Short mmCIF file of C-alpha atoms in Angstrom, two decimals:
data_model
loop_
_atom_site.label_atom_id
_atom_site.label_comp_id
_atom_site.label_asym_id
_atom_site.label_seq_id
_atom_site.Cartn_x
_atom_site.Cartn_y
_atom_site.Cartn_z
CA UNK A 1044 -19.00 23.90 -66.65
CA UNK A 1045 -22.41 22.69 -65.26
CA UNK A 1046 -23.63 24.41 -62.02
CA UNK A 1047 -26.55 23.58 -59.78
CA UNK A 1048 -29.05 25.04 -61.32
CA UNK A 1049 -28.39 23.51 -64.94
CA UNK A 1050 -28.16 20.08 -63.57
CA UNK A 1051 -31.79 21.18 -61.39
CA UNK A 1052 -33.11 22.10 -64.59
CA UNK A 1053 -32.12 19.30 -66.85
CA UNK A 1054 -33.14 16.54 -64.73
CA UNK A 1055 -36.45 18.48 -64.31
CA UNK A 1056 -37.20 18.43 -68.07
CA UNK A 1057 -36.22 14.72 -68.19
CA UNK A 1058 -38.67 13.13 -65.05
CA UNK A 1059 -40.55 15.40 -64.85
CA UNK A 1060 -41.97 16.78 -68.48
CA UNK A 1061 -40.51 13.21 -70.19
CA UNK A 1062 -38.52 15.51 -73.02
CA UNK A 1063 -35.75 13.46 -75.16
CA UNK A 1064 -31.97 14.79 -74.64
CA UNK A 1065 -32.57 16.40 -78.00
CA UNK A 1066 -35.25 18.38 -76.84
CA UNK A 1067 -33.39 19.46 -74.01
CA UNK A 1068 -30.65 20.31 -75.82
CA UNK A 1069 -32.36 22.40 -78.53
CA UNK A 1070 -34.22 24.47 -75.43
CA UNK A 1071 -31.20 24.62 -73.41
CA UNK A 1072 -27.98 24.75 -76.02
CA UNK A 1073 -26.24 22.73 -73.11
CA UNK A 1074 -23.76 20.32 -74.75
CA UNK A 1075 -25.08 16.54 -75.29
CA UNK A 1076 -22.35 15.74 -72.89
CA UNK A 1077 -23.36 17.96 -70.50
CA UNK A 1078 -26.81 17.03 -70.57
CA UNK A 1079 -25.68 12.99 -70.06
CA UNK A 1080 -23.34 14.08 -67.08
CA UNK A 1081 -26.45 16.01 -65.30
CA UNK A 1082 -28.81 12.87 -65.76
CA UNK A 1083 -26.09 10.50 -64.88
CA UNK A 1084 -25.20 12.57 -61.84
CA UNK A 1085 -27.42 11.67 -58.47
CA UNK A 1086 -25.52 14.91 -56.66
CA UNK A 1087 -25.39 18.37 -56.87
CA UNK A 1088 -22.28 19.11 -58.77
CA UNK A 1089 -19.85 20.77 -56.39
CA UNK A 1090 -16.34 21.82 -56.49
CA UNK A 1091 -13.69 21.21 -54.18
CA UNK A 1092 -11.20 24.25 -53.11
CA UNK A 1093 -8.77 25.29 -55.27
CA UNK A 1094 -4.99 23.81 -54.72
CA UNK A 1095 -3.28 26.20 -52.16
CA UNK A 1096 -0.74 28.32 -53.51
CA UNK A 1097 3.19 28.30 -52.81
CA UNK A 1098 3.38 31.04 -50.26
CA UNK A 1099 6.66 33.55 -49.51
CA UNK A 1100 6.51 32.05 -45.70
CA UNK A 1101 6.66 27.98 -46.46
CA UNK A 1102 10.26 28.37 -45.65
CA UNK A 1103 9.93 30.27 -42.47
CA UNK A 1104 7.44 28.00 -41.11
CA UNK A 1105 9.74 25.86 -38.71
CA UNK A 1106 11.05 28.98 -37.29
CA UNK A 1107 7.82 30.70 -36.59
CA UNK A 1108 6.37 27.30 -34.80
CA UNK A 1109 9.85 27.70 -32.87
CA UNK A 1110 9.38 31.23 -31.93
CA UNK A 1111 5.76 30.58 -30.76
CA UNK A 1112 6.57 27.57 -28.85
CA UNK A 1113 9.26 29.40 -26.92
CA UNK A 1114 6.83 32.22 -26.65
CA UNK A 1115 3.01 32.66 -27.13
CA UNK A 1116 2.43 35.91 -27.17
CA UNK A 1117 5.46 37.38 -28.89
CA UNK A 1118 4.26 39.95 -31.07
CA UNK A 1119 3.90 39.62 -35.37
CA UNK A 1120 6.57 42.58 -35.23
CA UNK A 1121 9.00 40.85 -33.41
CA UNK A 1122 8.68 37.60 -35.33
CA UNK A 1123 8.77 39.53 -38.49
CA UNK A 1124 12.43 40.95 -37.47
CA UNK A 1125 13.63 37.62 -36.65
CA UNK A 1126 12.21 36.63 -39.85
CA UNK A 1127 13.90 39.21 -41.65
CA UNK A 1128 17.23 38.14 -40.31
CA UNK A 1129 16.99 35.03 -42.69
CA UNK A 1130 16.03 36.66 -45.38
CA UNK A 1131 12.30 37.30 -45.31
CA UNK A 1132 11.09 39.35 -47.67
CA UNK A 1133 7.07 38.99 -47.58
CA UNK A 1134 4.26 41.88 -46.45
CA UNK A 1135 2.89 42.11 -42.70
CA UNK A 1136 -0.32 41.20 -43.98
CA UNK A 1137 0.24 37.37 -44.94
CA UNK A 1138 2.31 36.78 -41.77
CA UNK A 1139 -0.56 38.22 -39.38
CA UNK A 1140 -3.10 35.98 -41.01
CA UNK A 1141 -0.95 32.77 -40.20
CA UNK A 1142 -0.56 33.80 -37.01
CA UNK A 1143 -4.07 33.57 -36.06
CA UNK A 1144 -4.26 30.43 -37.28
CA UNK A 1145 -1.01 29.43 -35.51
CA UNK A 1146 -1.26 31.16 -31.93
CA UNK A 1147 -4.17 28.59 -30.63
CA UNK A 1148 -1.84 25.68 -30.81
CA UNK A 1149 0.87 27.93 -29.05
CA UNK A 1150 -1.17 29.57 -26.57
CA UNK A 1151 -3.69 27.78 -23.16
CA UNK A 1152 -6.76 26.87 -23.99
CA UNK A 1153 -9.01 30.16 -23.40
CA UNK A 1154 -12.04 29.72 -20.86
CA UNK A 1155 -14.85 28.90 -21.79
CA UNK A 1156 -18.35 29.27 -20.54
CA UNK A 1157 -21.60 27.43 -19.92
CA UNK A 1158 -25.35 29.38 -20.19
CA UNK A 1159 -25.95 29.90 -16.63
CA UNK A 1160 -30.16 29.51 -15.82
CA UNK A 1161 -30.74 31.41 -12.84
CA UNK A 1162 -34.11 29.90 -10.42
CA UNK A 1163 -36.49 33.47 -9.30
CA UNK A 1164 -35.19 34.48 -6.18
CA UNK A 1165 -32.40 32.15 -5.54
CA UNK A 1166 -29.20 34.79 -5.87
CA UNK A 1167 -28.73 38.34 -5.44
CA UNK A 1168 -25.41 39.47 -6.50
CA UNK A 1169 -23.31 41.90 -5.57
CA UNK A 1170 -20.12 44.53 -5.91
CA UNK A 1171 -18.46 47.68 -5.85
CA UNK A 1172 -18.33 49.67 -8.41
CA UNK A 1173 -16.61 52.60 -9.10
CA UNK A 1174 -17.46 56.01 -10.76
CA UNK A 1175 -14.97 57.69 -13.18
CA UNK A 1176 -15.47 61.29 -11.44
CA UNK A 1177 -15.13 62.39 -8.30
CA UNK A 1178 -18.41 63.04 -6.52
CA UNK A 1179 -18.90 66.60 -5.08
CA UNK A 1180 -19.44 66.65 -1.23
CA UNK A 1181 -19.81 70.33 -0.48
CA UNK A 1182 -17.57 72.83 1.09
CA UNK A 1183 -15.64 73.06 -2.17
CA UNK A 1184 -14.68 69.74 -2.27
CA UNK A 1185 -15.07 66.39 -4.74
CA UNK A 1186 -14.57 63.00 -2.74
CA UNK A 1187 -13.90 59.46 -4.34
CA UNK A 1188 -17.22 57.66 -4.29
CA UNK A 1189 -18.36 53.68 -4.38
CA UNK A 1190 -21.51 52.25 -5.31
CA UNK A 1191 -22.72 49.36 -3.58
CA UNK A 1192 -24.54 47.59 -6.63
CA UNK A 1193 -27.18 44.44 -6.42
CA UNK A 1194 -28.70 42.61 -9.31
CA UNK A 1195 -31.64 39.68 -9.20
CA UNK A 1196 -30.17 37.83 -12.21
CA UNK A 1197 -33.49 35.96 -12.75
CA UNK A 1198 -35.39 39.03 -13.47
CA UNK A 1199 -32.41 41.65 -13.90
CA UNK A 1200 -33.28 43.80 -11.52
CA UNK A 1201 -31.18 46.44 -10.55
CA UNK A 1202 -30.32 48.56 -7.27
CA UNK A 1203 -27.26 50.98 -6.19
CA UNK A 1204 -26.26 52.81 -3.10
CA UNK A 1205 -23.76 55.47 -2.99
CA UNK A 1206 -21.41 55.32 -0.39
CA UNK A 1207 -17.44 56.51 0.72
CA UNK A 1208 -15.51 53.89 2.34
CA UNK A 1209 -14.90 50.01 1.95
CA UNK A 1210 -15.41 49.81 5.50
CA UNK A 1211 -17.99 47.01 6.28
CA UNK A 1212 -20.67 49.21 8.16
CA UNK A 1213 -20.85 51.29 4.79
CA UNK A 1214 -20.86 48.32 2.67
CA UNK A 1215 -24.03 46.38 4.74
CA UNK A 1216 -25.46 50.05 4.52
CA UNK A 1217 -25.59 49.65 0.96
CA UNK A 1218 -26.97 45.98 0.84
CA UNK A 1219 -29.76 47.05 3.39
CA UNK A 1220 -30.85 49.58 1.12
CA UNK A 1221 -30.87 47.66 -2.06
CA UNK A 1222 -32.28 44.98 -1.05
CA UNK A 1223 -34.98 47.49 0.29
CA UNK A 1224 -35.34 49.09 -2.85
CA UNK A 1225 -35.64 45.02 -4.38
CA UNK A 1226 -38.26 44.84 -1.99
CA UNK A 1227 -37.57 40.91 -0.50
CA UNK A 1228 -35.05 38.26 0.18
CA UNK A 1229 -33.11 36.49 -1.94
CA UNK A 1230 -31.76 33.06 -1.00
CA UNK A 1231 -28.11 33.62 -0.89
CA UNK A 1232 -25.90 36.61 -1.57
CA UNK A 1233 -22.84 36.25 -4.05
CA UNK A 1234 -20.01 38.33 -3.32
CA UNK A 1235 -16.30 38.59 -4.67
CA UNK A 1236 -13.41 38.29 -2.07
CA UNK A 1237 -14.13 42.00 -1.36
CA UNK A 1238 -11.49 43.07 1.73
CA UNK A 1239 -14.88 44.09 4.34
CA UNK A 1240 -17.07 40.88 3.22
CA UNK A 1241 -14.53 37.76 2.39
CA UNK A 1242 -10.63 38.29 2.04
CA UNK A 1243 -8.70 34.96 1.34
CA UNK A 1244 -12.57 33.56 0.77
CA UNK A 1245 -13.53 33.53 4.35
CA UNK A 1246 -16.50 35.54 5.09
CA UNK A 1247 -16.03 38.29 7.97
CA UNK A 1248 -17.71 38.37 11.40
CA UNK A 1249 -19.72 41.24 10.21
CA UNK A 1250 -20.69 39.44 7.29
CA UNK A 1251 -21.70 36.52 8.76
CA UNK A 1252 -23.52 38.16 11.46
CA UNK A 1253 -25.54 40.16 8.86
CA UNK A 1254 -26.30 37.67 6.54
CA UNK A 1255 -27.37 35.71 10.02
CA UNK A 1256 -29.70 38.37 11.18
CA UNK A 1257 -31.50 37.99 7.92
CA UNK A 1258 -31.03 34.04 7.38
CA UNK A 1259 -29.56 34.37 4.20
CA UNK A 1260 -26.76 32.29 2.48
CA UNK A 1261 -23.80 33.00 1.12
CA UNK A 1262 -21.49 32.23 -2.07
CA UNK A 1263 -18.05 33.33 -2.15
CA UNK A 1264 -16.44 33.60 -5.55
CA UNK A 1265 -13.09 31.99 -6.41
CA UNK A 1266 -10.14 34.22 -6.64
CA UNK A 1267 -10.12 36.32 -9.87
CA UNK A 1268 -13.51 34.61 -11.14
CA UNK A 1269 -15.14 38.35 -11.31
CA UNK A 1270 -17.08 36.47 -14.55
CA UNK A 1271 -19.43 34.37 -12.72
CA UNK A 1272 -21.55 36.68 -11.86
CA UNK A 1273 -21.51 38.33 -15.21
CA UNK A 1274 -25.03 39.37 -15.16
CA UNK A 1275 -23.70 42.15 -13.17
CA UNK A 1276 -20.25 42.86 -14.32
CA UNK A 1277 -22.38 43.85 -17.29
CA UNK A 1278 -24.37 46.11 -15.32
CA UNK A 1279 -21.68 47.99 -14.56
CA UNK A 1280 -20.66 48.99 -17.99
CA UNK A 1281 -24.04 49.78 -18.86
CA UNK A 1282 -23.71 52.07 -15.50
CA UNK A 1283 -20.81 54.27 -16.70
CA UNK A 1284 -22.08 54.29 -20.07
CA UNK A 1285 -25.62 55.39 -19.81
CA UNK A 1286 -26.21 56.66 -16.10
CA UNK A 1287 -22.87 58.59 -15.73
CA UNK A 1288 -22.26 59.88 -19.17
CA UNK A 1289 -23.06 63.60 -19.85
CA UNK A 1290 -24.25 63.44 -15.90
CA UNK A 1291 -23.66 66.25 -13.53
CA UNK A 1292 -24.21 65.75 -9.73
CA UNK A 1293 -24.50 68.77 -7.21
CA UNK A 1294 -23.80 66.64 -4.43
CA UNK A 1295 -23.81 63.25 -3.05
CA UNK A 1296 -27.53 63.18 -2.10
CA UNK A 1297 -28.15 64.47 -5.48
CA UNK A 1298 -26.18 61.18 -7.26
CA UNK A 1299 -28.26 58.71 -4.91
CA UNK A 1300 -31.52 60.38 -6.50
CA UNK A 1301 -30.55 60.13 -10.01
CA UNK A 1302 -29.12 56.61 -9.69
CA UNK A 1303 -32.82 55.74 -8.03
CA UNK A 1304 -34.61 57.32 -10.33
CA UNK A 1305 -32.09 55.36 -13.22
CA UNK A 1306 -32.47 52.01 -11.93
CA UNK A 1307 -36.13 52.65 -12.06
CA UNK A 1308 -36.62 53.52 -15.34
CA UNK A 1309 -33.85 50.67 -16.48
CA UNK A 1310 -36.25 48.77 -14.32
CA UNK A 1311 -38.91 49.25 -16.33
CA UNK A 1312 -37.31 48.22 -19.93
CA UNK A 1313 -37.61 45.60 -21.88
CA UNK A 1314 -33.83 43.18 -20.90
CA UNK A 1315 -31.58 42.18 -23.82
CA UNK A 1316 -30.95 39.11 -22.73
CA UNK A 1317 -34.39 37.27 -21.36
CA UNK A 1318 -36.82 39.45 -23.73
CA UNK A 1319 -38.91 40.67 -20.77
CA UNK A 1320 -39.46 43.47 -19.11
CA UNK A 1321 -37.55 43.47 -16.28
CA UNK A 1322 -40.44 44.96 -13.16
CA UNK A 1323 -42.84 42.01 -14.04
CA UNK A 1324 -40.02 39.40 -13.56
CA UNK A 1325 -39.68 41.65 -10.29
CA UNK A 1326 -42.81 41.03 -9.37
CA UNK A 1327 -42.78 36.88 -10.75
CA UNK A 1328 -39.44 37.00 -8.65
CA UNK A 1329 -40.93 38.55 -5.30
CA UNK A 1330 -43.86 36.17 -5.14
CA UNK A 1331 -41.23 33.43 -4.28
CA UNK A 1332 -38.88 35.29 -2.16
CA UNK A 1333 -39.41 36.06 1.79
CA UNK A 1334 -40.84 39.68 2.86
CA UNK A 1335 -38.67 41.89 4.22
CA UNK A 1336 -38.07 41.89 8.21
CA UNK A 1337 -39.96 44.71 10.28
CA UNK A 1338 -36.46 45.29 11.14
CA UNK A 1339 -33.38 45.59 9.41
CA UNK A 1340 -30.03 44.67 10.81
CA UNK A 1341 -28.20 47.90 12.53
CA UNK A 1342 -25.33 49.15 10.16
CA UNK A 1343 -24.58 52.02 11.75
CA UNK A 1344 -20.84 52.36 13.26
CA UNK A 1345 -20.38 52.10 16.83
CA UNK A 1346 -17.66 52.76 19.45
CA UNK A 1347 -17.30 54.05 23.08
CA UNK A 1348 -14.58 56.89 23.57
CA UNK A 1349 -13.99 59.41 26.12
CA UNK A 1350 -14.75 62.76 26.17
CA UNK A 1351 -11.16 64.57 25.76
CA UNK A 1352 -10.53 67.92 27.74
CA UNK A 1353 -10.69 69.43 23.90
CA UNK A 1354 -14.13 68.04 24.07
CA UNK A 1355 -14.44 67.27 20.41
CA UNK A 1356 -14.31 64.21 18.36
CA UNK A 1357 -12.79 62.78 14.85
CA UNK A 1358 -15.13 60.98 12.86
CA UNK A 1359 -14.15 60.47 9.05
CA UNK A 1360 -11.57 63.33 9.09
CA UNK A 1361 -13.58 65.78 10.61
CA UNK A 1362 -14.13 67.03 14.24
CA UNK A 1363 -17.18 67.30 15.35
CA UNK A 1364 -18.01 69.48 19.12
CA UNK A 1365 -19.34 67.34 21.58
CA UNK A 1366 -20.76 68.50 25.02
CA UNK A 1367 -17.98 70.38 27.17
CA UNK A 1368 -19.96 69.15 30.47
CA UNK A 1369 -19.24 65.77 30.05
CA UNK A 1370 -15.41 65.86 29.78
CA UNK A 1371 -13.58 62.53 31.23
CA UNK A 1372 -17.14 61.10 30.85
CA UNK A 1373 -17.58 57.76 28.07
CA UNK A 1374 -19.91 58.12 25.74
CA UNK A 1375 -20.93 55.90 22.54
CA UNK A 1376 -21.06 57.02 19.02
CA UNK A 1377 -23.17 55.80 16.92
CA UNK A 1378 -22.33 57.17 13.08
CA UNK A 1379 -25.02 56.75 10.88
CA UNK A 1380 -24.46 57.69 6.58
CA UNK A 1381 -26.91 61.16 7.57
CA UNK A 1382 -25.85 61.61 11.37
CA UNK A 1383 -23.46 61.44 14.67
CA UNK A 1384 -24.79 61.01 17.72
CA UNK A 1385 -23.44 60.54 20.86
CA UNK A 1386 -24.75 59.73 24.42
CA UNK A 1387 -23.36 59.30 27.99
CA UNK A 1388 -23.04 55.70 29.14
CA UNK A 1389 -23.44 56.40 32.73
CA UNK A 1390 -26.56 58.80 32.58
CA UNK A 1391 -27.53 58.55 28.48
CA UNK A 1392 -27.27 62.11 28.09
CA UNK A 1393 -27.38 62.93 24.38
CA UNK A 1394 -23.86 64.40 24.40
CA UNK A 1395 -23.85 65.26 20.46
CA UNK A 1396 -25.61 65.43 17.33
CA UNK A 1397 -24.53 66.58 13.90
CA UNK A 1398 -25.43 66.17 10.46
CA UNK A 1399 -22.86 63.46 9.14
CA UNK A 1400 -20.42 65.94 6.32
CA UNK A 1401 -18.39 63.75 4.05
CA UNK A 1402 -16.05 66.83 3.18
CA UNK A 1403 -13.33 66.80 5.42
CA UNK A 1404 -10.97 69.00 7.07
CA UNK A 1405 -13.50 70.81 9.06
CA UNK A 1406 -14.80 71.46 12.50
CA UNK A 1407 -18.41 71.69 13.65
CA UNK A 1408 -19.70 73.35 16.82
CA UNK A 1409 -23.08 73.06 18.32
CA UNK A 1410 -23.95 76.45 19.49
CA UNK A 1411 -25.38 75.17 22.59
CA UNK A 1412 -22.00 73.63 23.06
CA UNK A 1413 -20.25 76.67 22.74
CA UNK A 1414 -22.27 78.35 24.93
CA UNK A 1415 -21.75 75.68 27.75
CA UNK A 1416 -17.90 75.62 27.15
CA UNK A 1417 -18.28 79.65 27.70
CA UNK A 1418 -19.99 79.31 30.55
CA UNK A 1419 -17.75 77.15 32.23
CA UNK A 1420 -14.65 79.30 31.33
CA UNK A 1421 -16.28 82.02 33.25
CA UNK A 1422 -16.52 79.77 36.43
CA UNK A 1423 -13.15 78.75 36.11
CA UNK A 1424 -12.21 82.67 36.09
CA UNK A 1425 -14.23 83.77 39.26
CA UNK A 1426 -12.83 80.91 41.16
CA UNK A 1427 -9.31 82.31 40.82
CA UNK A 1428 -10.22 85.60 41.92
CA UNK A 1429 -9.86 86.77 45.69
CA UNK A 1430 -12.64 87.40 47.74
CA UNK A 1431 -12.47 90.72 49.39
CA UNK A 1432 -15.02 91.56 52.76
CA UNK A 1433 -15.93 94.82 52.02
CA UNK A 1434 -17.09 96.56 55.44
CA UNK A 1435 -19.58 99.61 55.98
CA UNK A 1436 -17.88 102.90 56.23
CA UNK A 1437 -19.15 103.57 59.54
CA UNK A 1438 -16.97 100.76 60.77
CA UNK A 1439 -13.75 102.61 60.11
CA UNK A 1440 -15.21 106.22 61.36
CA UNK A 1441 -15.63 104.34 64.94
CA UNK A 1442 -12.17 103.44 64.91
CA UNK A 1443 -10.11 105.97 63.62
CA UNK A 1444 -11.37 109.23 66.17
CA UNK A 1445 -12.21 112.10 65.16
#
């Protein structure tokens, strides 16, 4: 049988050192024949595939397109029983095979995708993401955690923010502080329909009015399209993997420090994907994106109650003492992610102040607060008690004689 390199070296010997077939045939011992095919031959000899081979499921086959056409994704064990019911008698293995080659005709066309090319500071995406453990929050006590994440997918660039609700004022806390730790403004921000930012795809007051303070766009994702912004659905799997694996955290102000000083090292690397590092796209990226305000829209929570005769108030499941003096008085809260406050509204007298505690259950009292609420206990007491006159003795000895 001649192969490619016999006919190569044949018709080399005949235009290129001029030998006779004889010649060639005493230095090669290939077959006069052989040697006339090869010089005859303008193409590489090649051989076709071999003739396919009766197999054990050529009978079968209008039963399994049946099968499949009634159902897609019908497992290769449950066609195999129905198989078996007319008398199939061949191995797993050649019946998986076909069906690999048989389920695309069956099944929807899967998705496909086009390269995205991203334009330096035009998007910064965002999500939640969630960590696998609990987070410890003092007191005893582990607490379900989010992390607000952001990524510049021109440069990669990647910030998080810890926070414990999917309440909008925590949320826009975590934007404000990644796109402070990103250290400009991006064009637009891409969200999901996330339930605080865009349910049913239209963007919430408190959305709107925070992407307004900071004239910034928006894009709203179709529902279930998590996969266009993939740059940081990736991100996230690299997050459990490598920044939460083998990871302990003392507390939640102890997670926010390692995930900072993560994303800046991650930050610093060298990206898969674009071949760069990813800080000096940062910096390519900043140059074209607007400075940060002076300041930042307010994302603190803020509501107006009135102080109970239990003067104490419920913030996040926990009650926190609030100044006894002001009871039937309003007052507005303001609750940052490190502190309550709380002042009059008729007189702004700072009526409380605690360190925000994400453990709940629990009751703080300010000991100035307690000492107020004592004092005015023991006013309420000597009110209720009699007044007696009490009179010199000398009084009585002039009236009663002697």
């Amino acid at each position: 049988m001649l192969d490619v390199e016999q006919w190569a070296e044949i018709r080399r010997m005949k235009h290129v050192e001029g030998l006779s077939q004889r010649e060639i045939h005493r230095r090669t011992g290939a077959h006069r024949d052989t040697i006339r095919r090869a010089l005859a031959q303008p193409k590489p000899p090649g051989y076709g595939p071999r003739a396919k081979r009766p197999s054990k499921l050529d009978p079968f086959m209008a039963s399994i397109e049946e099968l499949l056409e009634d159902e897609p994704t019908l497992s290769g064990v449950r066609i195999r029983e129905e198989l078996e019911k007319d008398g199939y008698e061949g191995s797993k293995t050649i019946l998986d095979d076909l069906l690999r080659e048989l389920r695309p005709r069956f099944s929807p066309p899967p998705r496909s995708f086009q390269r995205t090319r991203y334009r330096p500071g035009e998007l910064a995406q965002f999500d939640l993401c969630e960590p696998r453990a609990l987070i410890p929050v003092g007191y005893g006590q582990t607490r379900r955690g989010y992390v607000v994440t952001c990524e510049l997918p021109y440069s990669r660039a990647f910030a998080g923010a810890l926070v414990f609700s999917k309440e909008f004022c925590d949320i826009a806390w975590g934007m404000r502080r990644c796109l402070e730790r990103l250290g400009a403004l991006p064009g637009k921000l891409v969200w999901d329909r996330e339930g605080a930012t865009a349910p049913r795809g239209r963007p919430t007051g408190g959305f709107l009015a925070f992407c307004g303070e900071l004239s910034l766009g928006w894009v709203i994702l179709d529902a279930g399209d998590c996969q266009a912004k993939g740059a940081l659905e990736r991100s996230h799997r690299f997050l459990h993997g490598n920044f939460e694996a083998g990871r302990r955290f003392a507390n939640a102000l102890d997670f926010q420090d390692q995930l900072d000083r993560w994303c800046e090292r991650v930050n610093a690397r060298v990206h898969r994907t674009t071949r760069a590092v990813v800080a000096e796209r940062l910096l390519e990226e900043q140059a074209r994106m607007r400075a940060l305000p002076q300041t930042l829209p307010d994302t603190d929570r803020r509501f107006v109650t009135r102080v109970g005769a239990q003067p104490y108030l419920r913030v996040d499941r926990n009650d926190y003492s609030l100044d006894p003096r002001l009871v039937h008085r309003r007052v507005e809260v303001r609750v940052s992610q490190a502190e309550i406050r709380a002042l009059a509204l008729d007189t702004g007298e700072l009526a409380a102040r605690h360190a925000r505690v994400f453990a709940g259950g629990l009751a703080f009292t300010e000991p100035a607060h307690q000492a107020a609420l004592d004092e005015l206990r023991g006013e309420r007491r000597r009110a209720r008690e009699p007044e007696v006159q009490l009179r010199p003795l000398a009084r009585y000895d002039a009236l009663i004689p002697a």
